[in-house]
Amino acid sequence: MLKKIRQLLSEITAFSAQSAEEAEQFRIRHLSKKGTIALLFEEFKQVSGEQKREMGQLLNELKIAALAKVNELKEALSGQDERLEGLDLFLPGDPLKTGSRHPITIVKNEILSIFDRLGFVVSEGPEIEDDWHNFSALNFPQEHPARDMQDTFFIGKNPDILLHTHTSSVQVRDMETHELPLRLVTPGRVFRNEAISARAHCIFHQVEALYIDEQVSFADLKQTLTYFAKELFGTETRIRLRPSYFPFTEPSAEMDVSCTLCHGKGCNVCKGTGWLEILGCGMVDPNVLELNGIDKEKYSGFALGMGVERIAMLKYGIRDLRLFFENDIRFLEQLSAAI
Ligand code: DAH
């Protein structure tokens, strides 16, 4: 009898059915009142002595296996017939769409690769920051109105913990941890408490660059900017620098490039000025060097920072910044094909 049970067990586990009908026949054959398993249980009543234990276990195993098989077949075959009805099995399947990089990633990589050619190494830092790295170490004194330039998201009630408002916070971490000279580029996502519109979002991407060495001058900054603009927007691109203010740079400037659409003649993208504002920059304020433990007599540096969405918008004539975040596949496809 043991042999019989074992044989049936292997038969049952190996069984497969092509249709619901076959599965039902299988159930009747093995699990109905007069089925093979019920008969074996009948026979089992006569067994006595040593064999009883082993056989009982095996019989139970057999029953469980048969029930599991029936459930498995039911699941696999349920609705199969209706599903197959009227279906042309020879039709080719829908092609799987391959994804592509997000336009922001493409533009960010392009910016990084230009800086890579100038010897700038990528460095990244945390999005959740403390006041020191986002503000204080960058020469934003407490209560200074410059802090209001960047509407900050604080985490909970603690005014010391926030979502970084710019990737300049990463530069502070770099100054803490890296040996001089420093030549780094910091891409990252930044957060500001701003109303979402066609021109602003509460989350966007920045790339900043920081160069600190002996005798770094404004001429180095200007040359870097010129190279960068020509590489990104084309060799005919011109740049101009306008005086500006950032707490962490002195002097500070805003860089414009000649309009990529009208080449300086004036159009509605550049609002008739012929120029497009691209980034902020300047010589690292000696206070920042000092706050970060760098000898300000020996070293000097420049920094610059830009918004990736803004560059992508200007480069590809996109008028609404929200499109980058909605991830409408039609927009993404169209843009990655253009890029
Ligand atoms: N951190 C500035 C901002 O988010 C951008 C910026 C300006 C970065 C000048 C710099 C810089 O490194 O030198 O508005």
GROMACS .gro file of C-alpha atoms and ligand atoms in nm:
model
  353
    1MET     CA    1   0.000   0.000   0.000
    2LEU     CA    2   0.288   0.237   0.076
    3LYS     CA    3   0.411   0.188  -0.275
    4LYS     CA    4   0.068   0.265  -0.415
    5ILE     CA    5   0.047   0.589  -0.220
    6ARG     CA    6   0.390   0.699  -0.333
    7GLN     CA    7   0.311   0.625  -0.693
    8LEU     CA    8  -0.011   0.820  -0.674
    9LEU     CA    9   0.168   1.109  -0.508
   10SER     CA   10   0.417   1.143  -0.789
   11GLU     CA   11   0.139   1.105  -1.045
   12ILE     CA   12  -0.061   1.381  -0.881
   13THR     CA   13   0.229   1.624  -0.846
   14ALA     CA   14   0.329   1.575  -1.208
   15PHE     CA   15  -0.024   1.618  -1.341
   16SER     CA   16  -0.114   1.908  -1.566
   17ALA     CA   17  -0.438   1.994  -1.743
   18GLN     CA   18  -0.509   2.177  -2.064
   19SER     CA   19  -0.867   2.262  -1.989
   20ALA     CA   20  -1.103   2.319  -1.698
   21GLU     CA   21  -1.277   1.996  -1.792
   22GLU     CA   22  -0.961   1.791  -1.756
   23ALA     CA   23  -0.898   1.952  -1.419
   24GLU     CA   24  -1.248   1.861  -1.303
   25GLN     CA   25  -1.200   1.500  -1.412
   26PHE     CA   26  -0.878   1.495  -1.215
   27ARG     CA   27  -1.062   1.621  -0.906
   28ILE     CA   28  -1.334   1.359  -0.940
   29ARG     CA   29  -1.085   1.079  -0.995
   30HIS     CA   30  -0.884   1.158  -0.685
   31LEU     CA   31  -1.086   1.367  -0.445
   32SER     CA   32  -1.449   1.262  -0.478
   33LYS     CA   33  -1.620   1.031  -0.226
   34LYS     CA   34  -1.528   0.729  -0.433
   35GLY     CA   35  -1.199   0.873  -0.556
   36THR     CA   36  -0.859   0.712  -0.525
   37ILE     CA   37  -0.773   0.894  -0.205
   38ALA     CA   38  -1.098   0.813  -0.030
   39LEU     CA   39  -1.047   0.447  -0.120
   40LEU     CA   40  -0.699   0.452   0.023
   41PHE     CA   41  -0.830   0.599   0.346
   42GLU     CA   42  -1.080   0.312   0.357
   43GLU     CA   43  -0.801   0.063   0.311
   44PHE     CA   44  -0.597   0.244   0.575
   45LYS     CA   45  -0.855   0.152   0.840
   46GLN     CA   46  -0.738  -0.209   0.815
   47VAL     CA   47  -0.374  -0.125   0.863
   48SER     CA   48  -0.232  -0.190   1.204
   49GLY     CA   49   0.096  -0.192   1.385
   50GLU     CA   50   0.419  -0.027   1.284
   51GLN     CA   51   0.321   0.082   0.938
   52LYS     CA   52   0.024   0.286   1.055
   53ARG     CA   53   0.215   0.601   1.148
   54GLU     CA   54   0.420   0.632   0.834
   55MET     CA   55   0.133   0.547   0.610
   56GLY     CA   56  -0.102   0.792   0.781
   57GLN     CA   57   0.147   1.074   0.730
   58LEU     CA   58   0.197   0.987   0.369
   59LEU     CA   59  -0.176   0.963   0.306
   60ASN     CA   60  -0.228   1.310   0.449
   61GLU     CA   61   0.051   1.440   0.235
   62LEU     CA   62  -0.116   1.288  -0.067
   63LYS     CA   63  -0.447   1.453   0.011
   64ILE     CA   64  -0.286   1.794   0.064
   65ALA     CA   65  -0.093   1.760  -0.262
   66ALA     CA   66  -0.411   1.671  -0.452
   67LEU     CA   67  -0.603   1.965  -0.305
   68ALA     CA   68  -0.317   2.203  -0.384
   69LYS     CA   69  -0.300   2.073  -0.739
   70VAL     CA   70  -0.673   2.124  -0.791
   71ASN     CA   71  -0.647   2.483  -0.664
   72GLU     CA   72  -0.346   2.548  -0.882
   73LEU     CA   73  -0.521   2.415  -1.191
   74LYS     CA   74  -0.835   2.612  -1.114
   75GLU     CA   75  -0.641   2.933  -1.084
   76ALA     CA   76  -0.441   2.877  -1.398
   77LEU     CA   77  -0.738   2.780  -1.607
   78SER     CA   78  -1.010   3.003  -1.468
   79GLY     CA   79  -1.164   3.221  -1.731
   80GLN     CA   80  -0.919   3.089  -1.986
   81ASP     CA   81  -1.191   2.984  -2.222
   82GLU     CA   82  -1.367   3.322  -2.217
   83ARG     CA   83  -1.033   3.499  -2.249
   84LEU     CA   84  -0.941   3.302  -2.556
   85GLU     CA   85  -1.274   3.351  -2.728
   86GLY     CA   86  -1.247   3.571  -3.035
   87LEU     CA   87  -0.879   3.625  -2.974
   88ASP     CA   88  -0.637   3.609  -3.265
   89LEU     CA   89  -0.336   3.441  -3.111
   90PHE     CA   90  -0.126   3.517  -3.415
   91LEU     CA   91  -0.152   3.894  -3.388
   92PRO     CA   92   0.182   4.052  -3.298
   93GLY     CA   93   0.198   4.184  -2.940
   94ASP     CA   94   0.211   4.551  -2.848
   95PRO     CA   95   0.572   4.664  -2.861
   96LEU     CA   96   0.718   4.749  -2.521
   97LYS     CA   97   0.806   5.115  -2.499
   98THR     CA   98   1.165   5.178  -2.407
   99GLY     CA   99   1.217   5.463  -2.164
  100SER     CA  100   1.451   5.753  -2.212
  101ARG     CA  101   1.637   5.987  -1.984
  102HIS     CA  102   1.441   6.276  -1.840
  103PRO     CA  103   1.519   6.606  -2.018
  104ILE     CA  104   1.645   6.753  -1.690
  105THR     CA  105   1.890   6.466  -1.653
  106ILE     CA  106   2.007   6.512  -2.010
  107VAL     CA  107   2.070   6.885  -1.964
  108LYS     CA  108   2.229   6.832  -1.622
  109ASN     CA  109   2.467   6.572  -1.768
  110GLU     CA  110   2.555   6.810  -2.049
  111ILE     CA  111   2.642   7.083  -1.797
  112LEU     CA  112   2.846   6.839  -1.587
  113SER     CA  113   3.037   6.714  -1.887
  114ILE     CA  114   3.140   7.069  -1.981
  115PHE     CA  115   3.276   7.121  -1.630
  116ASP     CA  116   3.437   6.778  -1.640
  117ARG     CA  117   3.639   6.893  -1.941
  118LEU     CA  118   3.763   7.182  -1.725
  119GLY     CA  119   3.871   6.944  -1.449
  120PHE     CA  120   3.575   6.991  -1.212
  121VAL     CA  121   3.486   6.680  -1.014
  122VAL     CA  122   3.123   6.597  -0.923
  123SER     CA  123   3.031   6.616  -0.557
  124GLU     CA  124   2.689   6.555  -0.400
  125GLY     CA  125   2.544   6.620  -0.057
  126PRO     CA  126   2.230   6.572   0.155
  127GLU     CA  127   1.898   6.738   0.074
  128ILE     CA  128   1.809   6.771   0.442
  129GLU     CA  129   2.047   7.024   0.589
  130ASP     CA  130   2.111   7.229   0.898
  131ASP     CA  131   2.119   7.605   0.921
  132TRP     CA  132   2.498   7.613   0.931
  133HIS     CA  133   2.554   7.446   0.594
  134ASN     CA  134   2.268   7.618   0.413
  135PHE     CA  135   2.309   7.967   0.558
  136SER     CA  136   2.550   8.054   0.837
  137ALA     CA  137   2.868   7.910   0.684
  138LEU     CA  138   2.780   8.093   0.363
  139ASN     CA  139   2.787   8.430   0.535
  140PHE     CA  140   2.413   8.470   0.583
  141PRO     CA  141   2.408   8.629   0.931
  142GLN     CA  142   2.112   8.551   1.161
  143GLU     CA  143   1.816   8.781   1.091
  144HIS     CA  144   1.981   8.896   0.770
  145PRO     CA  145   1.721   8.982   0.504
  146ALA     CA  146   1.915   8.775   0.249
  147ARG     CA  147   1.771   8.467   0.418
  148ASP     CA  148   1.430   8.578   0.293
  149MET     CA  149   1.557   8.567  -0.065
  150GLN     CA  150   1.507   8.193  -0.039
  151ASP     CA  151   1.179   8.087   0.119
  152THR     CA  152   1.282   7.789   0.321
  153PHE     CA  153   1.097   7.468   0.402
  154PHE     CA  154   1.176   7.378   0.761
  155ILE     CA  155   1.138   7.023   0.883
  156GLY     CA  156   0.895   7.009   1.171
  157LYS     CA  157   0.926   7.285   1.428
  158ASN     CA  158   1.304   7.280   1.444
  159PRO     CA  159   1.434   7.597   1.274
  160ASP     CA  160   1.776   7.435   1.244
  161ILE     CA  161   1.670   7.150   1.012
  162LEU     CA  162   1.557   7.234   0.662
  163LEU     CA  163   1.544   7.122   0.300
  164HIS     CA  164   1.842   7.285   0.134
  165THR     CA  165   1.743   7.588  -0.070
  166HIS     CA  166   2.053   7.574  -0.288
  167THR     CA  167   2.338   7.334  -0.357
  168SER     CA  168   2.579   7.590  -0.208
  169SER     CA  169   2.527   7.388   0.112
  170VAL     CA  170   2.715   7.104  -0.054
  171GLN     CA  171   3.005   7.339  -0.120
  172VAL     CA  172   3.029   7.403   0.254
  173ARG     CA  173   3.052   7.028   0.311
  174ASP     CA  174   3.319   7.012   0.041
  175MET     CA  175   3.524   7.282   0.211
  176GLU     CA  176   3.500   7.084   0.535
  177THR     CA  177   3.615   6.756   0.390
  178HIS     CA  178   3.835   6.817   0.086
  179GLU     CA  179   4.197   6.915   0.068
  180LEU     CA  180   4.280   7.233  -0.120
  181PRO     CA  181   4.289   7.315  -0.406
  182LEU     CA  182   3.922   7.244  -0.474
  183ARG     CA  183   3.757   7.220  -0.813
  184LEU     CA  184   3.409   7.076  -0.771
  185VAL     CA  185   3.073   7.080  -0.938
  186THR     CA  186   2.762   7.004  -0.731
  187PRO     CA  187   2.439   6.895  -0.899
  188GLY     CA  188   2.131   6.857  -0.682
  189ARG     CA  189   1.762   6.902  -0.618
  190VAL     CA  190   1.668   7.208  -0.414
  191PHE     CA  191   1.350   7.318  -0.238
  192ARG     CA  192   1.183   7.654  -0.191
  193ASN     CA  193   0.848   7.749  -0.054
  194GLU     CA  194   0.722   7.912  -0.370
  195ALA     CA  195   0.388   7.907  -0.546
  196ILE     CA  196   0.397   7.675  -0.846
  197SER     CA  197   0.358   7.854  -1.178
  198ALA     CA  198   0.487   7.841  -1.535
  199ARG     CA  199   0.810   8.005  -1.418
  200ALA     CA  200   0.861   7.874  -1.064
  201HIS     CA  201   0.835   7.548  -0.873
  202CYS     CA  202   0.894   7.448  -0.515
  203ILE     CA  203   1.138   7.181  -0.630
  204PHE     CA  204   1.399   7.237  -0.895
  205HIS     CA  205   1.753   7.137  -0.989
  206GLN     CA  206   2.074   7.331  -0.960
  207VAL     CA  207   2.431   7.285  -1.063
  208GLU     CA  208   2.696   7.489  -0.886
  209ALA     CA  209   3.070   7.504  -0.932
  210LEU     CA  210   3.338   7.597  -0.682
  211TYR     CA  211   3.706   7.656  -0.747
  212ILE     CA  212   3.944   7.745  -0.466
  213ASP     CA  213   4.319   7.769  -0.512
  214GLU     CA  214   4.602   8.017  -0.474
  215GLN     CA  215   4.559   8.320  -0.698
  216VAL     CA  216   4.222   8.241  -0.848
  217SER     CA  217   4.102   8.564  -1.007
  218PHE     CA  218   3.790   8.711  -1.160
  219ALA     CA  219   3.956   8.661  -1.499
  220ASP     CA  220   3.954   8.284  -1.433
  221LEU     CA  221   3.585   8.304  -1.355
  222LYS     CA  222   3.509   8.501  -1.668
  223GLN     CA  223   3.707   8.264  -1.887
  224THR     CA  224   3.532   7.964  -1.735
  225LEU     CA  225   3.194   8.125  -1.795
  226THR     CA  226   3.277   8.212  -2.154
  227TYR     CA  227   3.387   7.857  -2.227
  228PHE     CA  228   3.083   7.715  -2.054
  229ALA     CA  229   2.835   7.937  -2.242
  230LYS     CA  230   2.991   7.863  -2.583
  231GLU     CA  231   2.997   7.490  -2.516
  232LEU     CA  232   2.636   7.485  -2.397
  233PHE     CA  233   2.471   7.729  -2.637
  234GLY     CA  234   2.706   7.732  -2.937
  235THR     CA  235   3.032   7.903  -3.029
  236GLU     CA  236   2.867   8.226  -3.146
  237THR     CA  237   2.729   8.287  -2.795
  238ARG     CA  238   2.846   8.600  -2.612
  239ILE     CA  239   2.824   8.662  -2.240
  240ARG     CA  240   2.785   8.970  -2.024
  241LEU     CA  241   2.819   9.011  -1.649
  242ARG     CA  242   2.598   9.241  -1.444
  243PRO     CA  243   2.681   9.336  -1.085
  244SER     CA  244   2.462   9.154  -0.834
  245TYR     CA  245   2.453   9.048  -0.473
  246PHE     CA  246   2.493   8.712  -0.297
  247PRO     CA  247   2.600   8.687   0.067
  248PHE     CA  248   2.866   8.425  -0.018
  249THR     CA  249   3.040   8.601  -0.307
  250GLU     CA  250   3.209   8.938  -0.332
  251PRO     CA  251   3.201   9.081  -0.591
  252SER     CA  252   2.893   8.902  -0.725
  253ALA     CA  253   2.754   8.900  -1.075
  254GLU     CA  254   2.471   8.770  -1.283
  255MET     CA  255   2.567   8.622  -1.619
  256ASP     CA  256   2.357   8.673  -1.932
  257VAL     CA  257   2.411   8.499  -2.264
  258SER     CA  258   2.318   8.644  -2.600
  259CYS     CA  259   1.967   8.522  -2.683
  260THR     CA  260   1.983   8.177  -2.833
  261LEU     CA  261   1.678   8.244  -3.048
  262CYS     CA  262   1.734   8.588  -3.200
  263HIS     CA  263   2.111   8.600  -3.141
  264GLY     CA  264   2.089   8.937  -2.971
  265LYS     CA  265   1.849   9.114  -3.204
  266GLY     CA  266   1.561   9.107  -2.956
  267CYS     CA  267   1.261   8.873  -2.955
  268ASN     CA  268   0.984   8.777  -2.717
  269VAL     CA  269   1.190   8.510  -2.542
  270CYS     CA  270   1.453   8.766  -2.438
  271LYS     CA  271   1.181   9.031  -2.408
  272GLY     CA  272   1.348   9.246  -2.669
  273THR     CA  273   1.674   9.279  -2.476
  274GLY     CA  274   1.882   9.033  -2.677
  275TRP     CA  275   2.009   8.877  -2.351
  276LEU     CA  276   1.903   8.583  -2.132
  277GLU     CA  277   1.988   8.558  -1.764
  278ILE     CA  278   2.153   8.224  -1.695
  279LEU     CA  279   2.337   8.210  -1.366
  280GLY     CA  280   2.475   8.378  -1.056
  281CYS     CA  281   2.844   8.386  -0.977
  282GLY     CA  282   3.123   8.571  -0.801
  283MET     CA  283   3.447   8.550  -0.608
  284VAL     CA  284   3.405   8.350  -0.288
  285ASP     CA  285   3.363   8.604  -0.009
  286PRO     CA  286   3.673   8.599   0.221
  287ASN     CA  287   3.428   8.569   0.512
  288VAL     CA  288   3.311   8.235   0.370
  289LEU     CA  289   3.670   8.114   0.341
  290GLU     CA  290   3.732   8.216   0.701
  291LEU     CA  291   3.410   8.060   0.831
  292ASN     CA  292   3.516   7.735   0.667
  293GLY     CA  293   3.868   7.735   0.806
  294ILE     CA  294   4.047   7.834   0.485
  295ASP     CA  295   4.337   8.081   0.495
  296LYS     CA  296   4.188   8.383   0.315
  297GLU     CA  297   4.528   8.546   0.271
  298LYS     CA  298   4.663   8.250   0.080
  299TYR     CA  299   4.357   8.126  -0.107
  300SER     CA  300   4.086   8.274  -0.322
  301GLY     CA  301   3.811   8.118  -0.529
  302PHE     CA  302   3.512   8.160  -0.751
  303ALA     CA  303   3.167   8.006  -0.740
  304LEU     CA  304   2.875   7.994  -0.976
  305GLY     CA  305   2.531   7.844  -0.968
  306MET     CA  306   2.246   7.785  -1.210
  307GLY     CA  307   1.900   7.634  -1.232
  308VAL     CA  308   1.885   7.335  -1.466
  309GLU     CA  309   1.515   7.380  -1.553
  310ARG     CA  310   1.578   7.738  -1.661
  311ILE     CA  311   1.865   7.635  -1.888
  312ALA     CA  312   1.657   7.352  -2.037
  313MET     CA  313   1.368   7.592  -2.099
  314LEU     CA  314   1.588   7.842  -2.277
  315LYS     CA  315   1.777   7.583  -2.473
  316TYR     CA  316   1.468   7.403  -2.598
  317GLY     CA  317   1.212   7.683  -2.605
  318ILE     CA  318   0.989   7.538  -2.331
  319ARG     CA  319   0.750   7.792  -2.188
  320ASP     CA  320   0.608   7.614  -1.888
  321LEU     CA  321   0.836   7.477  -1.617
  322ARG     CA  322   0.563   7.252  -1.478
  323LEU     CA  323   0.596   7.026  -1.782
  324PHE     CA  324   0.920   6.888  -1.640
  325PHE     CA  325   0.739   6.759  -1.332
  326GLU     CA  326   0.419   6.628  -1.485
  327ASN     CA  327   0.604   6.355  -1.675
  328ASP     CA  328   0.351   6.345  -1.958
  329ILE     CA  329   0.503   6.081  -2.179
  330ARG     CA  330   0.424   6.283  -2.495
  331PHE     CA  331   0.630   6.575  -2.367
  332LEU     CA  332   0.918   6.355  -2.255
  333GLU     CA  333   0.928   6.168  -2.585
  334GLN     CA  334   0.915   6.482  -2.791
  335LEU     CA  335   1.190   6.645  -2.595
  336SER     CA  336   1.430   6.356  -2.572
  337ALA     CA  337   1.395   6.312  -2.948
  338ALA     CA  338   1.481   6.681  -2.997
  339ILE     CA  339   1.778   6.662  -2.762
  340DAH     N1  340   2.296   7.988  -0.449
  340DAH     C1  341   2.239   8.083  -0.543
  340DAH     C2  342   2.090   8.062  -0.551
  340DAH     O1  343   2.045   7.954  -0.524
  340DAH     C3  344   2.299   8.067  -0.678
  340DAH     C4  345   2.442   8.102  -0.677
  340DAH     C5  346   2.482   8.230  -0.703
  340DAH     C6  347   2.538   8.008  -0.648
  340DAH     C7  348   2.615   8.265  -0.704
  340DAH     C8  349   2.672   8.041  -0.647
  340DAH     C9  350   2.709   8.172  -0.675
  340DAH     O2  351   2.767   7.951  -0.620
  340DAH     O3  352   2.837   8.204  -0.675
  340DAH     O4  353   2.021   8.152  -0.585
   0.00000   0.00000   0.00000
